[in-house]
Short mmCIF file of C-alpha atoms in Angstrom, two decimals:
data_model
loop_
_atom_site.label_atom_id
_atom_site.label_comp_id
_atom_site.label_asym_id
_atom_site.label_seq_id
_atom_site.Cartn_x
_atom_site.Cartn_y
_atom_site.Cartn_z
CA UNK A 1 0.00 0.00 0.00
CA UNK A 2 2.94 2.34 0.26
CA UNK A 3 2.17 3.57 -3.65
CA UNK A 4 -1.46 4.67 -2.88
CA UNK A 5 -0.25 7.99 -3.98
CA UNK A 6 -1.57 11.67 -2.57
CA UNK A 7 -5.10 11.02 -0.87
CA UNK A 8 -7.32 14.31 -0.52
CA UNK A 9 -10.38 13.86 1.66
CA UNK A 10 -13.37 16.86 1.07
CA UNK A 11 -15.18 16.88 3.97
CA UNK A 12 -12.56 15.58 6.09
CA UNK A 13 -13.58 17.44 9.17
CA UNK A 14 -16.86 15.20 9.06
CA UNK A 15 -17.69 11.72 10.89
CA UNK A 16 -17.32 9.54 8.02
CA UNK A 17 -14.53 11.86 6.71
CA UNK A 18 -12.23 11.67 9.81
CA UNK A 19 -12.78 8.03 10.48
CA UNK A 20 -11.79 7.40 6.65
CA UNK A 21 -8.33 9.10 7.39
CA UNK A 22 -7.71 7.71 10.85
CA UNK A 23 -7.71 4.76 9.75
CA UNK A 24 -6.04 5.12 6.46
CA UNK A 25 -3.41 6.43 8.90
CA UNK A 26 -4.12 3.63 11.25
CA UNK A 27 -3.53 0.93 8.47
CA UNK A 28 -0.34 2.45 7.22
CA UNK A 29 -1.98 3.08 4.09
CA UNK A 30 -1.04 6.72 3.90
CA UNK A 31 1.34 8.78 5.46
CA UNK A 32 0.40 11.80 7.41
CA UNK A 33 1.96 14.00 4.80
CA UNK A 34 0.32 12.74 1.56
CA UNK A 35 -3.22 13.23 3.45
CA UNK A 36 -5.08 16.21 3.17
CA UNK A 37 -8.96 17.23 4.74
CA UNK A 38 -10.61 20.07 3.99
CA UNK A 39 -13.18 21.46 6.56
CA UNK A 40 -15.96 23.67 6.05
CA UNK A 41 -15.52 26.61 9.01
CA UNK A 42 -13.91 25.87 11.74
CA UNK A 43 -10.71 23.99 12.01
CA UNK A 44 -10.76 20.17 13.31
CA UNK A 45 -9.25 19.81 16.86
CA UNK A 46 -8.24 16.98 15.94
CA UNK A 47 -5.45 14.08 16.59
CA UNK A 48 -5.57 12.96 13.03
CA UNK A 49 -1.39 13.49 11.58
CA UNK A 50 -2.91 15.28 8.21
CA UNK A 51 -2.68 19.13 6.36
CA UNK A 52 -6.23 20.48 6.67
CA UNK A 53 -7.49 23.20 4.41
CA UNK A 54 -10.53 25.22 3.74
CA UNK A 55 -9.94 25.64 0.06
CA UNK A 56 -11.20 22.13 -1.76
CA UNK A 57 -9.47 23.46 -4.67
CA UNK A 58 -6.23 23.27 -3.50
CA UNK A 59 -6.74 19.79 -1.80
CA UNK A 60 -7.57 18.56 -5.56
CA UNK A 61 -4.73 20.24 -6.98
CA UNK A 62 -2.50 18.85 -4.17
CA UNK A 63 -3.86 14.75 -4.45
CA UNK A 64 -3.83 12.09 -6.70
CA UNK A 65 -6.96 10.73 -5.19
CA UNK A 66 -9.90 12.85 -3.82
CA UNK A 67 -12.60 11.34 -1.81
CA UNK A 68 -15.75 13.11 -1.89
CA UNK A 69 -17.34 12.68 1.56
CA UNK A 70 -20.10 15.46 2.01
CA UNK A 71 -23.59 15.57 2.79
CA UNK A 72 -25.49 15.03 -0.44
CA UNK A 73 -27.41 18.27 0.02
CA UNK A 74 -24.37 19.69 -0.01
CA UNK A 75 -22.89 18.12 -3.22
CA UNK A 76 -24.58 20.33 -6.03
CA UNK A 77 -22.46 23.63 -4.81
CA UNK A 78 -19.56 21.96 -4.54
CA UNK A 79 -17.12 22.96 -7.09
CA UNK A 80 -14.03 21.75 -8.15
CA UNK A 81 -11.75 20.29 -11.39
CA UNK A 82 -10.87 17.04 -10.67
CA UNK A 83 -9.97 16.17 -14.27
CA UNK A 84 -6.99 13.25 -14.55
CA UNK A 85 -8.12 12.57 -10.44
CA UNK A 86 -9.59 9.77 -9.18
CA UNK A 87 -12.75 10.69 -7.56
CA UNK A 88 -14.47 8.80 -4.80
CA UNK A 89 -17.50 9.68 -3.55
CA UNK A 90 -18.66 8.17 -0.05
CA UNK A 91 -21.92 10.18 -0.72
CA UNK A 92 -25.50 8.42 -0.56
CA UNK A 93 -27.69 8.45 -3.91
CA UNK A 94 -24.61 10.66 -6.29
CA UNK A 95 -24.24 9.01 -9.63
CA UNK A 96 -21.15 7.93 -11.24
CA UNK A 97 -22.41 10.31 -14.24
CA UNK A 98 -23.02 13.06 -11.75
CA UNK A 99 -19.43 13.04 -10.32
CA UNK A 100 -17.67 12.62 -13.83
CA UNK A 101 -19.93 15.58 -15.08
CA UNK A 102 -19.55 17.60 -12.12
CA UNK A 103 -15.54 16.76 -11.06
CA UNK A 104 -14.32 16.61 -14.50
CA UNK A 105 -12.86 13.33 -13.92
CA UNK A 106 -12.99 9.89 -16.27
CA UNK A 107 -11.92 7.80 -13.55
CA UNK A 108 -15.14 8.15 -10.81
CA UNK A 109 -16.17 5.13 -7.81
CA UNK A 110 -18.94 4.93 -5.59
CA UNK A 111 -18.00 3.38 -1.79
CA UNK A 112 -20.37 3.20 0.60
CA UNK A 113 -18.70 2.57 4.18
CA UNK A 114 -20.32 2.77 6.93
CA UNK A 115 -20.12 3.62 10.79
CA UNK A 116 -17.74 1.26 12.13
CA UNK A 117 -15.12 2.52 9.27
CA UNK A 118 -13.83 4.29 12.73
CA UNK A 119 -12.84 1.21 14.11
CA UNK A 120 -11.61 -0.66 11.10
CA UNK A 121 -14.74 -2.62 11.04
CA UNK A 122 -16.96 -1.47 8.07
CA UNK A 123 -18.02 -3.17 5.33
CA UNK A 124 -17.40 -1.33 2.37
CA UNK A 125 -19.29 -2.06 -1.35
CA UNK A 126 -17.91 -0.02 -4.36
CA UNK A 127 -18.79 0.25 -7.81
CA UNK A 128 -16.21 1.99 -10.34
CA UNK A 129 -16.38 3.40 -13.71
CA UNK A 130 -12.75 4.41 -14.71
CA UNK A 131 -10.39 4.68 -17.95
CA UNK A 132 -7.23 3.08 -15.59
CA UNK A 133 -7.18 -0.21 -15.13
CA UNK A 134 -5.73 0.27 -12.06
CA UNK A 135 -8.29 2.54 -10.06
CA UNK A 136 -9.74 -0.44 -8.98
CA UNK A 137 -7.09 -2.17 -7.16
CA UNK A 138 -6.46 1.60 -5.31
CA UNK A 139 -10.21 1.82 -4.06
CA UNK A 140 -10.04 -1.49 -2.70
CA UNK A 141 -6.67 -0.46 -0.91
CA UNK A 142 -8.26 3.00 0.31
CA UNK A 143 -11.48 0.90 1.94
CA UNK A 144 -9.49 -1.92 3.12
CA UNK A 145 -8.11 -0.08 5.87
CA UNK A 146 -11.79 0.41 7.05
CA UNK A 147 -12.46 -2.61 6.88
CA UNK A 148 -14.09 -5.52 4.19
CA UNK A 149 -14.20 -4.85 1.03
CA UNK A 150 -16.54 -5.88 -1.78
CA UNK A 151 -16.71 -4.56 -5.64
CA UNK A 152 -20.38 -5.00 -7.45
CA UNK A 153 -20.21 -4.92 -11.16
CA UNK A 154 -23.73 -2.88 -11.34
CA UNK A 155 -24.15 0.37 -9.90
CA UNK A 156 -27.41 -0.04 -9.01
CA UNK A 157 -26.58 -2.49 -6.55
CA UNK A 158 -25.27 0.45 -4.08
CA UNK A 159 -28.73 1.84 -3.84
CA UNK A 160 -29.51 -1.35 -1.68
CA UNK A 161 -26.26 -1.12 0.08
CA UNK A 162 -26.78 2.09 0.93
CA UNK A 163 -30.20 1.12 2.97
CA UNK A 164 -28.52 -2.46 4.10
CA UNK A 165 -24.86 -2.37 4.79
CA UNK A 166 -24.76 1.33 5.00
CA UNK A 167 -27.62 1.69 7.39
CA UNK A 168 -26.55 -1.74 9.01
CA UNK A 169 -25.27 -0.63 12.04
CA UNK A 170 -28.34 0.88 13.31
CA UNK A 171 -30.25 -2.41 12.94
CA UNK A 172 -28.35 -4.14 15.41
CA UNK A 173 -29.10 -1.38 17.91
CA UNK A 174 -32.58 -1.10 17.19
CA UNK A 175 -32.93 -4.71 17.85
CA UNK A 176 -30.58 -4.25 21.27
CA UNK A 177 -33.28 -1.47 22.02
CA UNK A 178 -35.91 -3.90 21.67
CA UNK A 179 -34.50 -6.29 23.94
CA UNK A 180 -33.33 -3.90 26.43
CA UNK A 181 -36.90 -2.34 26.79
CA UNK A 182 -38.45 -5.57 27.40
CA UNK A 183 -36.19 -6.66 29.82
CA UNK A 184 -36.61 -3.57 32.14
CA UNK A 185 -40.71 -3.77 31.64
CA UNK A 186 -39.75 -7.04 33.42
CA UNK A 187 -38.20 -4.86 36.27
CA UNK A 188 -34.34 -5.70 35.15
CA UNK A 189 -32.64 -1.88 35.93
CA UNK A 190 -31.86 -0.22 33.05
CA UNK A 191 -28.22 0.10 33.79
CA UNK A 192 -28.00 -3.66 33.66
CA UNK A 193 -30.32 -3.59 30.34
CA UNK A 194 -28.16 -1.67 28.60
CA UNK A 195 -24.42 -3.41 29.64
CA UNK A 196 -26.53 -7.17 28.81
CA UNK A 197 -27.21 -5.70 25.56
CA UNK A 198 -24.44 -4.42 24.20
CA UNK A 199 -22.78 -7.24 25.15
CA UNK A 200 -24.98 -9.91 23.46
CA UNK A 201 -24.70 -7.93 19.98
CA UNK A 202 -21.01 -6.88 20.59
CA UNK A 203 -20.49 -11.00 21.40
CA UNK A 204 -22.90 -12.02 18.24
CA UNK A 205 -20.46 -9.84 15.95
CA UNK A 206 -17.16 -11.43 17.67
CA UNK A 207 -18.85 -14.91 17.18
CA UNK A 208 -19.45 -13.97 13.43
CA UNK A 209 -16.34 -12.59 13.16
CA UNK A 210 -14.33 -16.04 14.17
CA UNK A 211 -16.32 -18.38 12.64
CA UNK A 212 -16.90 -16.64 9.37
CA UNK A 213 -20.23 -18.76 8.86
CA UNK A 214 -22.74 -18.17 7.00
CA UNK A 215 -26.14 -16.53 9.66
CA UNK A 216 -28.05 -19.75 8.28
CA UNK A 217 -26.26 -22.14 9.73
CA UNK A 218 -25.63 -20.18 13.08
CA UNK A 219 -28.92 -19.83 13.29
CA UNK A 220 -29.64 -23.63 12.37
CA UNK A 221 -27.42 -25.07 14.88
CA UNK A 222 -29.44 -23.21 17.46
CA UNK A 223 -32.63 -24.04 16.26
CA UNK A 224 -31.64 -27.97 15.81
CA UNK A 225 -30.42 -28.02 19.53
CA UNK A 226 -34.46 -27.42 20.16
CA UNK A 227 -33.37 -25.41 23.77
CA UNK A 228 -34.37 -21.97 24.53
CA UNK A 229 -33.17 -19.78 22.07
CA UNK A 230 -34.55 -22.27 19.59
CA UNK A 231 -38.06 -21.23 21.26
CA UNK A 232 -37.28 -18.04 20.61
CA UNK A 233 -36.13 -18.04 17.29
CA UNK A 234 -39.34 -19.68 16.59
CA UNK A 235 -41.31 -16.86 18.21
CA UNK A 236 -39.81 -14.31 16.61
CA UNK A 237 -40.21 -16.01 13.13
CA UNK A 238 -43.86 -16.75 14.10
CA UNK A 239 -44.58 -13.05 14.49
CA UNK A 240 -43.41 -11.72 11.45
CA UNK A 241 -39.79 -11.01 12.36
CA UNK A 242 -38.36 -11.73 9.02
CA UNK A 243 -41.11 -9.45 7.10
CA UNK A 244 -40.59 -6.93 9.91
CA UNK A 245 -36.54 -6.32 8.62
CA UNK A 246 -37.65 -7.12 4.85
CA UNK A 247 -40.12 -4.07 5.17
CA UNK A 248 -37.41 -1.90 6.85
CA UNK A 249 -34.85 -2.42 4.35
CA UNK A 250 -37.66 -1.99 1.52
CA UNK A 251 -37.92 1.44 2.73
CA UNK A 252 -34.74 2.20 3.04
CA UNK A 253 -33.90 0.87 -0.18
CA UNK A 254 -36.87 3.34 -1.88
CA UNK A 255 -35.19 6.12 0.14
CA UNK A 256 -32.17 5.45 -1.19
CA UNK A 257 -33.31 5.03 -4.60
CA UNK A 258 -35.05 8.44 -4.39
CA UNK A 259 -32.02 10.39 -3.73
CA UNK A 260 -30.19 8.92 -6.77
CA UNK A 261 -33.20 9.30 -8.82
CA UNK A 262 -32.83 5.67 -9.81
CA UNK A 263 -35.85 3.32 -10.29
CA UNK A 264 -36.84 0.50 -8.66
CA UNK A 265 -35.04 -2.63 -10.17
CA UNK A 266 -34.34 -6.11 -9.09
CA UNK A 267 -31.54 -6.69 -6.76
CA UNK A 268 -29.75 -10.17 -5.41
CA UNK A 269 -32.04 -11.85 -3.52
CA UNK A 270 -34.51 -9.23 -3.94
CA UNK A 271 -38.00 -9.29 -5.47
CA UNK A 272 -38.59 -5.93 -6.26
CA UNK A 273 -40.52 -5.25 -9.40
CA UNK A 274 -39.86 -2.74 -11.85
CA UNK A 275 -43.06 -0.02 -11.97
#
């Protein structure tokens, strides 16, 4: 990773934007010196070993690589000449054919990290439409230090990340909230609520993590042992649990779709009909 080349992050001052070049930083993927942020008023107090600037057009002049990590409100008065750049944009629902038209640039990805990229821990999906047959091998080094990486051959596909993996790590917590509610109805204090809680889905993830199984058989084994989480697996299922999280990512999906102006369209696994 030592030839990633001159990284420029806009936006760097952000959440998604710092934890992109900590641990860029953290992974040895960059040096502090070929990283540049940009902020948008007031300087970063920040531990992160980078230049920061105001001026975006300066970072682009200064990198080989500029990562595009604004809000996407924010994206249609941001301008800049990224031409012979690669240009990554982190941004929910931006086009490849926006960026190129708006940057300049012939070599343009879509990445879509997502909250754990601070830790090292995200799961990362990208989709890339470039002229260098090498831009591909350099996104997948830039993400890699957040984390797993993954490269979908149709852009489309992102929309869904975006409402899945991207929104994935509030799932998790909504179902921790779930449990954690019913457990102090049942007069459990809510200090020991919360610690069981975070626990069980910080232990679920660790679990994953080491055994690198597929959920279906996890959640097989559990239900063949026929004990008590198998009775409430079978609860859970019984009440709708799966249509529950099918209808949730549905609508994030449709959001999702909505801000890239997309239309609905068939996805892996997916049974979404075009209308």
């Amino acid at each position: 990773m030592a030839g990633i080349g001159k990284i420029g992050i806009i936006g760097g001052g952000g959440w998604l934007g710092s934890a992109i070049a900590r641990s860029l930083i953290r992974a040895g993927a960059i040096e502090g010196s070929k990283l540049m942020c940009s902020y948008r008023s007031k300087m970063p107090t920040d531990d992160i070993p980078c230049d920061w600037t105001k001026n975006n057009g300066e970072l682009v002049k200064r990198s080989e690589i500029v990562i595009v990590s604004v809000r996407p409100d924010d994206w249609p008065t941001l301008k800049i000449n990224a031409r012979g750049k690669l240009v990554i944009s982190v941004m929910a629902g931006v086009t490849i054919e926006d960026i190129r038209n708006r940057t300049g640039s012939t070599r343009a990805a879509r990445a879509l990290p997502n909250a754990a990229a601070e830790l090292g821990f995200s799961y990362t999906p990208y989709f890339i439409n470039s002229d260098d047959d090498h831009d591909a091998s350099t996104v997948r080094a830039v993400f890699e230090s957040c984390g797993d990486v993954d490269e979908v051959s149709e852009e489309r596909h992102l929309d869904y990340f975006t409402a899945m993996s991207g929104s994935g790590a509030a799932f998790p917590a909504l179902l921790a909230e779930a449990m954690m509610i019913d457990a102090v109805d049942r007069g459990i204090p809510s200090s020991i609520a919360i610690r069981a809680v975070q626990q069980v889905i910080i232990g679920a993830g660790r679990l994953q993590e080491a055994h690198r199984e597929p959920p279906t058989e996890t959640v097989k084994a559990f239900v063949d042992y026929r004990g008590t989480t198998a009775a409430g697996i079978v609860a859970m299922r019984d009440g709708g649990f799966e249509n529950v999280v099918r209808a949730g990512l549905e609508a994030a999906f449709q959001k999702a779709l909505g801000m890239s102006g997309s239309r609905p369209a068939r996805v892996p696994g997916g049974d979404h009909k075009e209308r």
